[in-house]
Short mmCIF file of C-alpha atoms in Angstrom, two decimals:
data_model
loop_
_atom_site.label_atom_id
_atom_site.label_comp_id
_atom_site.label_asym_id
_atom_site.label_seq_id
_atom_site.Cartn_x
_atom_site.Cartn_y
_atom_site.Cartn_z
CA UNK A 1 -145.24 -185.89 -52.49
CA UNK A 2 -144.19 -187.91 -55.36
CA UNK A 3 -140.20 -188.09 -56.29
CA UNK A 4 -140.58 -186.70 -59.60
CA UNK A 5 -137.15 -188.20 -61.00
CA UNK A 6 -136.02 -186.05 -63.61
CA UNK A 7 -138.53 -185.54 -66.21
CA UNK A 8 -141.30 -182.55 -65.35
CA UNK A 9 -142.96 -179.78 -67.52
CA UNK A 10 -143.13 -176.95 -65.30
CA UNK A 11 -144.66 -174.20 -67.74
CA UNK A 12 -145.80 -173.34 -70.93
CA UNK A 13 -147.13 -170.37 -72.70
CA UNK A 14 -147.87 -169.33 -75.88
CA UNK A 15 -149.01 -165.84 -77.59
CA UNK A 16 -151.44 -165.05 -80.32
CA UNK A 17 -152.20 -169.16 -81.20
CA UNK A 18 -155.65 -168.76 -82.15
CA UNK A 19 -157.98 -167.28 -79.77
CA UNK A 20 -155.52 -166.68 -76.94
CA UNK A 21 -154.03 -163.26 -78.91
CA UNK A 22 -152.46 -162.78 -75.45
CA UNK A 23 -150.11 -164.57 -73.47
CA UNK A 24 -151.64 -167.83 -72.69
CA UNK A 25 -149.50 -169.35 -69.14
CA UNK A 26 -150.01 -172.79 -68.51
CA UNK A 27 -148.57 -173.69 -65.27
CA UNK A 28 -147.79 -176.51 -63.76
CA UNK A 29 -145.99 -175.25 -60.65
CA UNK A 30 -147.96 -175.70 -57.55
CA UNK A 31 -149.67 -172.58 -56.75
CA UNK A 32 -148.66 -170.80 -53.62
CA UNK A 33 -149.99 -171.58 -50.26
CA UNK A 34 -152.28 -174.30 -51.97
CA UNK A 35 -152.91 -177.06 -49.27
CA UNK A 36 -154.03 -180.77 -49.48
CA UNK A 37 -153.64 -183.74 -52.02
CA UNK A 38 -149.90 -183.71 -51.49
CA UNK A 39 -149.36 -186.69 -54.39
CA UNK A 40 -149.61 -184.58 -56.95
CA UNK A 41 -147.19 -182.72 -56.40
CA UNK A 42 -143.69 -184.15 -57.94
CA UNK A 43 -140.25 -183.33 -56.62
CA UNK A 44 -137.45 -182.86 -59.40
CA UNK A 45 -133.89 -182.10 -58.80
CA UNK A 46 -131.80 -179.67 -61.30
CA UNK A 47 -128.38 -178.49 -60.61
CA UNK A 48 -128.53 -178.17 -56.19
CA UNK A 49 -132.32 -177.00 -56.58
CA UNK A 50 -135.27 -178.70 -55.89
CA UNK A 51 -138.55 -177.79 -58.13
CA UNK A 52 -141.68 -178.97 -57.57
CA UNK A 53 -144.48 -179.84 -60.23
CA UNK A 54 -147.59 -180.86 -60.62
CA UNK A 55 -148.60 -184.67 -61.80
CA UNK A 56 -151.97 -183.90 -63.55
CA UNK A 57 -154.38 -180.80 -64.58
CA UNK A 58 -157.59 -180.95 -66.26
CA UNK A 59 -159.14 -178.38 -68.00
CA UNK A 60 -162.43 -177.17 -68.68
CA UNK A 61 -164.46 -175.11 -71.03
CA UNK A 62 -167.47 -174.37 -73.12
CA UNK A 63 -167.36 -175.46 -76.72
CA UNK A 64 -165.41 -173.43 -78.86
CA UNK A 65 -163.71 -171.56 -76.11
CA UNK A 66 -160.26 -172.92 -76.87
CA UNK A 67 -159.67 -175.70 -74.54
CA UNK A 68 -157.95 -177.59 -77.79
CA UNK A 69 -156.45 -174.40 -78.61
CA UNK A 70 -154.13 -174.99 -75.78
CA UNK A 71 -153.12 -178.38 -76.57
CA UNK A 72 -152.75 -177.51 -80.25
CA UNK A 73 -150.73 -174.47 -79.17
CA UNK A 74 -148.12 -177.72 -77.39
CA UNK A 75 -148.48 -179.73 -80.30
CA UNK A 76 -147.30 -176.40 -82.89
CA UNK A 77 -144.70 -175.80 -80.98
CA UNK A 78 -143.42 -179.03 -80.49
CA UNK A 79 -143.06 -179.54 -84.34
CA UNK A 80 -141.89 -176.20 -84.93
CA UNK A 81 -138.96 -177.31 -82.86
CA UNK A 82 -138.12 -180.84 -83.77
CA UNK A 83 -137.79 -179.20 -87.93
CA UNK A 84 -135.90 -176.15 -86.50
CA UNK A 85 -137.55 -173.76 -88.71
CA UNK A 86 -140.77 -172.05 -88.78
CA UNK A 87 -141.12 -172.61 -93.10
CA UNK A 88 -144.24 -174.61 -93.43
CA UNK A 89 -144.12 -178.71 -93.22
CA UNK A 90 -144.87 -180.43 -96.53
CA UNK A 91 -146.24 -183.64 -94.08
CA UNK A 92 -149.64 -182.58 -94.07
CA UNK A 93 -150.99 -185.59 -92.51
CA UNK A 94 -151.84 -184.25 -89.05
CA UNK A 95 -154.77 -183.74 -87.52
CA UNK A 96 -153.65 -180.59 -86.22
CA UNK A 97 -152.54 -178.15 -89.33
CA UNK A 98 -151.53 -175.28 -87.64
CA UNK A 99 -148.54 -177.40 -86.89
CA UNK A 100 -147.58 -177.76 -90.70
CA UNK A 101 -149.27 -174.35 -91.88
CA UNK A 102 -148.36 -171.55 -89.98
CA UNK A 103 -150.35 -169.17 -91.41
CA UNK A 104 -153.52 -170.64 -89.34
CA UNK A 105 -151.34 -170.00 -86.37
CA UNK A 106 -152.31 -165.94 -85.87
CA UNK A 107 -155.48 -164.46 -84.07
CA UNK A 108 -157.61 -163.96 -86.85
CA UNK A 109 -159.10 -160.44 -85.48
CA UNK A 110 -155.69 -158.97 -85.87
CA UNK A 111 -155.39 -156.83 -88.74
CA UNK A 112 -151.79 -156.08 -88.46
CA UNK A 113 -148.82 -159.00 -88.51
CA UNK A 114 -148.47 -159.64 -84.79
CA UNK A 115 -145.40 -162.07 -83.33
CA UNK A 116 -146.17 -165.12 -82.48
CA UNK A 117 -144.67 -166.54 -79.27
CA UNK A 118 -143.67 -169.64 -77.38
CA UNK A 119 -141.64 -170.49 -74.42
CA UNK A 120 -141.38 -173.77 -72.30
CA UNK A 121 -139.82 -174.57 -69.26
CA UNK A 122 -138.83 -178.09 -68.01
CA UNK A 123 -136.50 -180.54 -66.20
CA UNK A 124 -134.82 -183.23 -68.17
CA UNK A 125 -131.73 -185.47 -66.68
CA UNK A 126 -131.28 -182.75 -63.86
CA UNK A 127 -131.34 -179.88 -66.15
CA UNK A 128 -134.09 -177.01 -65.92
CA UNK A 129 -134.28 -175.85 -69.37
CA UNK A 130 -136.15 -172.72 -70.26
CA UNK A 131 -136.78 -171.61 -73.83
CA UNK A 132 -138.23 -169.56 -75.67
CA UNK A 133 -138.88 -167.98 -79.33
CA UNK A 134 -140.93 -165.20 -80.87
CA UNK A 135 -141.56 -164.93 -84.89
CA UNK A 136 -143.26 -162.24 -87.27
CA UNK A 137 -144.88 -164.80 -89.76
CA UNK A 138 -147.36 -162.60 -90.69
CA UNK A 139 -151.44 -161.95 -90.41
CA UNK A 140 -153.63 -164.97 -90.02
CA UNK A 141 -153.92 -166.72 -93.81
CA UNK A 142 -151.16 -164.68 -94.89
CA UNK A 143 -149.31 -167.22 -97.92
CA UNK A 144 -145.77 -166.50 -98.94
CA UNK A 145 -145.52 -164.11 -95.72
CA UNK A 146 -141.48 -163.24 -95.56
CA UNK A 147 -141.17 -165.16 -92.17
CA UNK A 148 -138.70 -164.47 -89.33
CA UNK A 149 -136.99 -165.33 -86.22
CA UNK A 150 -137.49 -161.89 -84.15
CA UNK A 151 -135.98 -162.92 -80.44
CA UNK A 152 -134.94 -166.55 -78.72
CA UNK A 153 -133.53 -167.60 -75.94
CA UNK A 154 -131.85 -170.88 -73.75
CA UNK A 155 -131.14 -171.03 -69.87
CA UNK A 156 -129.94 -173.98 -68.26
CA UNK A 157 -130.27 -173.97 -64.47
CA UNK A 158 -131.42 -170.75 -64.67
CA UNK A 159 -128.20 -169.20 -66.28
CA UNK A 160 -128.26 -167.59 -69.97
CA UNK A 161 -127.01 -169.47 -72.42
CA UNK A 162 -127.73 -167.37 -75.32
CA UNK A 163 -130.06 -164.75 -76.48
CA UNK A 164 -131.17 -163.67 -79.88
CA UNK A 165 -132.73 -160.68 -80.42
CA UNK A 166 -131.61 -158.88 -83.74
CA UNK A 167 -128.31 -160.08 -83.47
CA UNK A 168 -126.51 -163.16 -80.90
CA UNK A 169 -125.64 -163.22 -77.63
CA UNK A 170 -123.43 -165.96 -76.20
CA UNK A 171 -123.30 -166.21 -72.20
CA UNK A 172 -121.07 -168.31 -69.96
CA UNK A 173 -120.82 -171.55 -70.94
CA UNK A 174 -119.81 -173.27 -67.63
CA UNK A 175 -123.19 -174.51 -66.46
CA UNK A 176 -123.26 -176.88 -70.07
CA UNK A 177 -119.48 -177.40 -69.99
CA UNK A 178 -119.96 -180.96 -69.87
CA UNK A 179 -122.21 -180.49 -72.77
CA UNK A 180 -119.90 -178.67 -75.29
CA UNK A 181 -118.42 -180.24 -78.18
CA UNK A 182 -114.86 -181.36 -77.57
CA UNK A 183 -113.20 -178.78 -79.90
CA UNK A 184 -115.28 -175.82 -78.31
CA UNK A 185 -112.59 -174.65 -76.05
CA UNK A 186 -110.05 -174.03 -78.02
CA UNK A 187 -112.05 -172.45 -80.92
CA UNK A 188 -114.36 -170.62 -78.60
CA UNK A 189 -113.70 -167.45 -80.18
CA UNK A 190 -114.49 -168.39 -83.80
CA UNK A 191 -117.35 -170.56 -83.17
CA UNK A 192 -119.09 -167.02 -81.38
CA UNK A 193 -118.39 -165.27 -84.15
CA UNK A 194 -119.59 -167.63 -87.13
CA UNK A 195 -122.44 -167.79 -85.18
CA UNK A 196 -123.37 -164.26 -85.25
CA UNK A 197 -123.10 -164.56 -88.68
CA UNK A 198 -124.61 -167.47 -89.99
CA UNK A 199 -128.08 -166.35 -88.30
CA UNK A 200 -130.87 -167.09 -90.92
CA UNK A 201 -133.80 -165.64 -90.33
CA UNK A 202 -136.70 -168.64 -90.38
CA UNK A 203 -134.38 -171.20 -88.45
CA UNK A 204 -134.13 -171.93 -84.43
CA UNK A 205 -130.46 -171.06 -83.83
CA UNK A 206 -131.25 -173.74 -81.33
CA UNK A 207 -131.72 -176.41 -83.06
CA UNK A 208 -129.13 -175.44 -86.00
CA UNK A 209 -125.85 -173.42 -85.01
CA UNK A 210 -126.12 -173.94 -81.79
CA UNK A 211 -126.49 -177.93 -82.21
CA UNK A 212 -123.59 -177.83 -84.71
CA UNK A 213 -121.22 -175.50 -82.99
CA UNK A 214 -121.34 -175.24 -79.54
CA UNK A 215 -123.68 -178.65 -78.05
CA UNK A 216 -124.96 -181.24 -80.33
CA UNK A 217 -125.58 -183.14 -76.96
CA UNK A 218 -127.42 -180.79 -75.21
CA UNK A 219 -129.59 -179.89 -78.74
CA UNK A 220 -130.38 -183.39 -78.64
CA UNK A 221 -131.63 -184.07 -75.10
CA UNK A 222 -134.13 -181.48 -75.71
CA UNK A 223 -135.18 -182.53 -79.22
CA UNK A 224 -135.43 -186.12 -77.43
CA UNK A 225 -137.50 -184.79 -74.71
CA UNK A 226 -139.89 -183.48 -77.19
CA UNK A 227 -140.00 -186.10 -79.50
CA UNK A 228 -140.40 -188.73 -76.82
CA UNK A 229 -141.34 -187.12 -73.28
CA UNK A 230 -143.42 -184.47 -74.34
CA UNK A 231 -146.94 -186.98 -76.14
CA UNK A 232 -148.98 -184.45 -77.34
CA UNK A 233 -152.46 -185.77 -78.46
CA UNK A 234 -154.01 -183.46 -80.50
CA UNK A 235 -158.00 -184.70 -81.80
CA UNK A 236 -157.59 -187.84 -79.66
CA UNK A 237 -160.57 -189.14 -81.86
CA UNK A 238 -158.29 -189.23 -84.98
CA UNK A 239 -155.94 -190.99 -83.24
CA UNK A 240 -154.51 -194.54 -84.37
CA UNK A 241 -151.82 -196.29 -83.03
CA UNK A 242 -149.47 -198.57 -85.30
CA UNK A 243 -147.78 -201.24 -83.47
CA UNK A 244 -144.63 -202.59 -84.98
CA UNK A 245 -142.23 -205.61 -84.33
CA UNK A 246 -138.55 -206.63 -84.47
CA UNK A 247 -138.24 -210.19 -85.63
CA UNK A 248 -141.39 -210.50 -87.28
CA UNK A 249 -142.89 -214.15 -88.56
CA UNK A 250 -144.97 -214.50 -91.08
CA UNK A 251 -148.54 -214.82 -90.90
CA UNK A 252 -148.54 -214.29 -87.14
CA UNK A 253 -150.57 -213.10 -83.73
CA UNK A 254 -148.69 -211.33 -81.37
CA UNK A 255 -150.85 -211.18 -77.92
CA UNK A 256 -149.63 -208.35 -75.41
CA UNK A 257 -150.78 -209.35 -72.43
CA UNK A 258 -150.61 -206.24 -69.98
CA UNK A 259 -153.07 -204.95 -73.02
CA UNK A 260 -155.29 -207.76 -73.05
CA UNK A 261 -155.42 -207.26 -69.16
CA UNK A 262 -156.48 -203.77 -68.84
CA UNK A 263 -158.74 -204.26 -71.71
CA UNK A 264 -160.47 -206.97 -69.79
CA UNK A 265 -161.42 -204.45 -67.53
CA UNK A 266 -162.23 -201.92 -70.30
CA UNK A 267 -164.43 -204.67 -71.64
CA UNK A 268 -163.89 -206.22 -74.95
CA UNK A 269 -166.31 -208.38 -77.01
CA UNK A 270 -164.28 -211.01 -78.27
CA UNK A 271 -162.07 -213.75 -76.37
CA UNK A 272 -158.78 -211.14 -76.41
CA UNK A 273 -157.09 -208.75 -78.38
CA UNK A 274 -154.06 -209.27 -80.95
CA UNK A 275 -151.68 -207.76 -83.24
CA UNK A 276 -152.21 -209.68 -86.85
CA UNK A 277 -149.10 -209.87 -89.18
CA UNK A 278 -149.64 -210.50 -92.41
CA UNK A 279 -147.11 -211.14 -95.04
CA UNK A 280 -143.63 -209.60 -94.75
CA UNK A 281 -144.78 -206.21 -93.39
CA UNK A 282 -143.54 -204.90 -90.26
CA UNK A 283 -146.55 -202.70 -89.50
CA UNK A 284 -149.27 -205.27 -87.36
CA UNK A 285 -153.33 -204.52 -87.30
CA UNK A 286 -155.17 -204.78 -84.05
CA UNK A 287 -157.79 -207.39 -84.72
CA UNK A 288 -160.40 -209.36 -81.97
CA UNK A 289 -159.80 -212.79 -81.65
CA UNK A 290 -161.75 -215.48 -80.98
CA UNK A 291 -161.84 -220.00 -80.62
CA UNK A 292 -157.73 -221.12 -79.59
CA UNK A 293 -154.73 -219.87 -80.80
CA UNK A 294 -154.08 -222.31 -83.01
CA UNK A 295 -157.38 -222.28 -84.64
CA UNK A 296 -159.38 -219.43 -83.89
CA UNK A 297 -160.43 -216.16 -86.04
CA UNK A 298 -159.26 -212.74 -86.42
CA UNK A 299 -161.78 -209.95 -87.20
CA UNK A 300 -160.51 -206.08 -87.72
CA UNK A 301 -160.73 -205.24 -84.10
CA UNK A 302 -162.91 -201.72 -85.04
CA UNK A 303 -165.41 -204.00 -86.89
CA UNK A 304 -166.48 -206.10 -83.62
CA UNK A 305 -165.44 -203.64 -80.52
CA UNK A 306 -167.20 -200.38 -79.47
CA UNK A 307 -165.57 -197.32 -80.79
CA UNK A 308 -164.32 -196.54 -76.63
CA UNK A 309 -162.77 -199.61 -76.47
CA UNK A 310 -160.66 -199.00 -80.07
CA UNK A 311 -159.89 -195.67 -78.11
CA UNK A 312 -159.01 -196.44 -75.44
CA UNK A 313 -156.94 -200.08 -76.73
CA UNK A 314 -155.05 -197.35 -79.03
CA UNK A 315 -154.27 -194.76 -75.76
CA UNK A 316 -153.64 -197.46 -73.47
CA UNK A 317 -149.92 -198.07 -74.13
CA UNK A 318 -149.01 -194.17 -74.65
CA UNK A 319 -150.40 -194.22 -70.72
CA UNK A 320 -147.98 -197.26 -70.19
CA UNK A 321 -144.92 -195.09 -72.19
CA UNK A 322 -145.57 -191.98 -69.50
CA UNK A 323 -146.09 -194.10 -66.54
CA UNK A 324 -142.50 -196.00 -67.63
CA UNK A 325 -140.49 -193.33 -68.49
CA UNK A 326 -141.55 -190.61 -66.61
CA UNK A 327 -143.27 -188.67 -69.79
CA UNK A 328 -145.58 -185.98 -69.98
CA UNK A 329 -149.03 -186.79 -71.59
CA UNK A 330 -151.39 -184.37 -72.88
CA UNK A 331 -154.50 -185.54 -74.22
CA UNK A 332 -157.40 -183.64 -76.25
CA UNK A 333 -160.67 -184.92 -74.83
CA UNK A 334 -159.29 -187.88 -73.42
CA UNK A 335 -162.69 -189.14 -71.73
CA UNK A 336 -164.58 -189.26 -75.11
CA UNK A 337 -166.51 -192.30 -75.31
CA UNK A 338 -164.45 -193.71 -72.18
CA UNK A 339 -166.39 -194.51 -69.08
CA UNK A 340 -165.37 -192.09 -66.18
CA UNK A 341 -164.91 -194.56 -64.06
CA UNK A 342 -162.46 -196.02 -66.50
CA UNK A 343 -160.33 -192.58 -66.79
CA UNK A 344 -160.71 -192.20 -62.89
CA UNK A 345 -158.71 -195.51 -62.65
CA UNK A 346 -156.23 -194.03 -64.33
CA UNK A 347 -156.11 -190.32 -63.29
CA UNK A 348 -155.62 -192.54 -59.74
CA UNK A 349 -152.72 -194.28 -60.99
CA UNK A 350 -150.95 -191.19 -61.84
CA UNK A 351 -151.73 -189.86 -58.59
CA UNK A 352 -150.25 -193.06 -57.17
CA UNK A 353 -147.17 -192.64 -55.20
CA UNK A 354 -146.75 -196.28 -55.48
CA UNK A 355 -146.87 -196.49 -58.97
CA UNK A 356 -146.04 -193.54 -60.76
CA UNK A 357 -142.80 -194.02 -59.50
CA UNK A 358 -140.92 -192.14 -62.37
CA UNK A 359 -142.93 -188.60 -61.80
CA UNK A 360 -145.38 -189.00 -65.14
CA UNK A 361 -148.19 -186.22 -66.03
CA UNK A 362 -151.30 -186.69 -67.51
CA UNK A 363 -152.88 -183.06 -69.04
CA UNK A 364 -155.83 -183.46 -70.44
CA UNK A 365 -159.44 -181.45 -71.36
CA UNK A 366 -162.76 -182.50 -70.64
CA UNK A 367 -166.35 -181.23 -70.07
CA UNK A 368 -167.27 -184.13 -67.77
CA UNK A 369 -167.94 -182.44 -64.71
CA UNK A 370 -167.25 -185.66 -62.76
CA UNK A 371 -163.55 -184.93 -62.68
CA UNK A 372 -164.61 -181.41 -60.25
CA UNK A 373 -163.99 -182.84 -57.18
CA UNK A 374 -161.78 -181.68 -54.11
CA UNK A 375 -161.00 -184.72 -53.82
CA UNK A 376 -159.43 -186.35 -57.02
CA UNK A 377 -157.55 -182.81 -58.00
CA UNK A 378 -155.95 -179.80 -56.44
CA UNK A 379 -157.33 -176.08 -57.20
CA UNK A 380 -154.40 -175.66 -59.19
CA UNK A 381 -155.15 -178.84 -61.43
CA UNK A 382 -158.37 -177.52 -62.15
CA UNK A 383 -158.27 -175.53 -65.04
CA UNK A 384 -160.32 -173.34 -66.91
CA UNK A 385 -160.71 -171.52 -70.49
CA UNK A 386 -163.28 -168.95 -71.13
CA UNK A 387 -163.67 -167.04 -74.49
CA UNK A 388 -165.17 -163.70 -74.57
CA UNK A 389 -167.96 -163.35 -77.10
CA UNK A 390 -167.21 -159.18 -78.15
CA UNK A 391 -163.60 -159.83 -78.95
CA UNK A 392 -163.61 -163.47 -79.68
CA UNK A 393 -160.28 -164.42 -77.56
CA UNK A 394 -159.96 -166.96 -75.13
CA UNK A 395 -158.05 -166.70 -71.64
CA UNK A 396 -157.37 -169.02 -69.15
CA UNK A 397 -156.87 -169.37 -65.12
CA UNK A 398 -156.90 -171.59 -62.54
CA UNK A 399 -159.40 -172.28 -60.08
CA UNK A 400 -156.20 -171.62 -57.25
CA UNK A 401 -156.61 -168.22 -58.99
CA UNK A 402 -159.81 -167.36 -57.18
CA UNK A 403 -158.27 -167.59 -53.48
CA UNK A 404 -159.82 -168.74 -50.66
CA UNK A 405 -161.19 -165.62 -49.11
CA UNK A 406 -164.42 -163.39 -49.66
CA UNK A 407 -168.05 -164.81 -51.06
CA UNK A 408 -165.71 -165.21 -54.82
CA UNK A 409 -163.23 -167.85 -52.59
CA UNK A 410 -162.62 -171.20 -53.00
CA UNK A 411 -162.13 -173.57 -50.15
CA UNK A 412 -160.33 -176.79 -50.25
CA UNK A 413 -163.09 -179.33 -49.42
CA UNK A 414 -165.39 -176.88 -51.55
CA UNK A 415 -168.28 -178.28 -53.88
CA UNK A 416 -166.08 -177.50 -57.37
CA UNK A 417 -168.93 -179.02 -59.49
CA UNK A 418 -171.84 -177.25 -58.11
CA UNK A 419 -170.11 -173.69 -58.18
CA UNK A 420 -169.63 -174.48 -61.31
CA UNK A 421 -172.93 -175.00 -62.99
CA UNK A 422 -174.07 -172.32 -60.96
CA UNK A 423 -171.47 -170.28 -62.77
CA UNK A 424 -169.40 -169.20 -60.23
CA UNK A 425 -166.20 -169.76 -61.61
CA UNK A 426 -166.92 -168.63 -65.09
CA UNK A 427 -166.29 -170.75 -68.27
CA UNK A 428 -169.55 -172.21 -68.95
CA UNK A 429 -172.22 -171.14 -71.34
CA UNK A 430 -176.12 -170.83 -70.50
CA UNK A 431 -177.12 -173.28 -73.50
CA UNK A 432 -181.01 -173.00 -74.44
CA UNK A 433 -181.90 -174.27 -78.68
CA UNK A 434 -186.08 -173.82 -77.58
CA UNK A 435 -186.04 -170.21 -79.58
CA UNK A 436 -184.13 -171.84 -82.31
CA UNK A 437 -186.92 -174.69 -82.30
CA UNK A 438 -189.88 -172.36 -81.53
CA UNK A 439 -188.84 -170.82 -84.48
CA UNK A 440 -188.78 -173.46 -86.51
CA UNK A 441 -192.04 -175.08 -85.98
CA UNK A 442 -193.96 -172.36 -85.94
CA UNK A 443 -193.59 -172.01 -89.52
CA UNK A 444 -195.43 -175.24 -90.01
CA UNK A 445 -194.79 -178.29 -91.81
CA UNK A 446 -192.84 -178.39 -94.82
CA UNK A 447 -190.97 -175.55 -94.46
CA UNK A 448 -187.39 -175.64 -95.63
CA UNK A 449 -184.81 -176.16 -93.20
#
């Protein structure tokens, strides 16, 4: 067992986000009874309790089941929370526009305005927090929708803090006392009651009253968390990284070498890797390099390298940021146009009780059955999404979910990839495009496509 230190994600769930119209739990507590690969399993101290969590999880699914559904259902909620409201963003520049337009957040079977829900639960500086929030912002494509905050709620080492449902309730402060802000005790009274009434309907109480009236300190551990613990990938393809510099000089390479030495590995075409600065901008573009230093050329790094090793040159350091501080990494299709041996290297440094000394996780989906091994992960790692083709909704379970007893059980040292494809755990799709060929040329040449 790893020492987790005291960053883990323990659980998340979300309700009607897309095709999961009900409660979607993700859960990274190790499931009961479940035997065997003991370093993945982090140890995390909050308050005199020990919780344990798991380091990794993969997760698998046919196409269009929902598999990013569940990692764009982390990323919503994440930026929900860091603007405190649930009005829509302006910043449309994410891959991911459910997070900025909430009206693509509803199941779109529903015909009546459902709530929307979210709730997370993790350990940050030896605090288990546990929130949640539910909002009514109408059907799914529903503009100018009169959006509000129905119920939400904060416990800190398992002890209320407050609840909103309607109106406020404040609970005993003593497990945050350290937290509060210094004039708190002796205006205790008033602060409750401005609360109550200063409630606006499309804002996190959270991350607005609460943050201004009772703990600014607290409000901002879990906002940092988020913002920096909690790396949420969403279309991993989309993703580029821009590196930036203090002290920049003009006209300069900057050469990281712990980059240049993984991507040796990787394999690059060109002599190494650098960051190009050109003129007085602080922002640097990832370029191959080639001859000396002094005299050699710099070509735009995606015009000369394979598009895995651009991928994986622009994922590389976010692994480096979990591994260092402890974060949480989720990752939509992480293995796309990366070797498996490549992402097995890493999944095993995660895993690695050695290295992963600061309890980092690494979430990610895949449909690379390689990573279906007994093994490489637990049965409650493994991970699966299945979307039901009547009603159109996804749900998802773990293989741990299945037991171990009775022809449907699954043992430990079990073969996880061949059950699969022999679809024994569900969450696959039989896959056969002769009829739509057939069909097609049997009409002949030059018909219209």
């Amino acid at each position: 067992m790893q020492n987790g230190g005291s960053h883990v994600l323990l659980e998340f769930r979300a309700t009607n986000y897309k095709s999961f119209r009900d409660e979607l739990v993700f859960s990274l507590v190790p499931a009961p009874k479940q035997k065997g690969l003991d370093y993945s399993v982090l140890m995390a101290q909050a308050g005199t309790r020990t919780y344990k969590g798991l380091c990794s999880a993969v997760i698998y699914g046919a196409n269009a089941s929902g598999k990013t559904n569940i990692i764009g259902a982390m990323d919503t909620f994440k930026m929900i929370m860091l603007r405190g409201n649930i009005r829509n963003d302006s910043d449309r520049s994410s891959p991911n526009a459910a997070a900025s337009a909430l009206e693509l957040i509803p199941n779109n079977s529903d015909q009546y305005s459902n709530p929307v829900k979210f709730a997370i639960k993790f350990i940050e500086r030896n605090l288990l927090i546990e929130y949640a929030f539910s909002a009514d912002i109408g059907r799914f494509l529903e503009v100018g929708y009169a959006r509000k905050i129905l119920s939400e709620t904060l416990k800190v080492n398992e002890k209320p803090i407050f609840s909103r449902d309607g109106g406020l309730e404040i609970g005993p402060l003593s497990v945050i006392e350290d937290y509060l802000v210094d004039a708190y005790g002796q205006n205790a009274r008033s602060a409750i009651s401005l609360a109550k009434g200063s409630l606006n309907d499309q804002e996190l109480f959270l991350m607005n009253g609460f943050k201004t009236m009772f703990s600014s300190e607290l409000t901002s551990l879990i906002a940092h968390w988020l913002d920096s613990k909690f790396m949420v990938i969403y279309r991993a393809d989309a993703m580029h990284l821009i590196q930036r510099f203090g002290d920049l000089k003009k006209n300069s390479v900057y050469v990281e070498k712990t980059l240049n030495e993984a991507a040796r590995y990787f394999g690059i075409n060109s002599n190494a890797l650098g960051y190009v600065i050109k003129g007085d901008g602080s922002e640097a573009k990832l370029c191959s390099l080639f001859g000396e230093p002094d005299e050699g050329v710099a070509i735009p790094a995606e015009v000369f390298e394979s598009y895995g090793t651009m991928r994986f040159v622009n994922m590389f350091p976010l692994v480096v940021y979990a591994l260092w501080n402890g974060g949480t990494l989720v990752v939509d299709e992480f293995d796309a146009s990366i070797h498996p041996m490549a992402l097995m290297s890493i999944i095993n440094v995660f895993h690695n009780d050695d290295i992963n000394i600061h309890g980092a996780q690494l979430i990610f989906n895949t449909h690379n059955p390689i990573f279906l091994n007994a093994n490489l992960f637990r049965r409650d790692e493994i991970k699966f999404v299945e979307r039901d083709d009547d009603t159109r909704c996804s749900t998802h379970y773990s293989l741990s979910d299945f037991g171990t007893k009775g022809k449907a059980g699954v043992r430990k040292n079990g073969d996880y990839m061949k059950n699969y494809f022999i679809d024994r755990y569900g969450a696959i799709r039989d896959v056969d495009f002769a009829p739509v060929f057939e069909g097609l040329l049997k009409g002949g040449e030059g018909e219209e496509v």
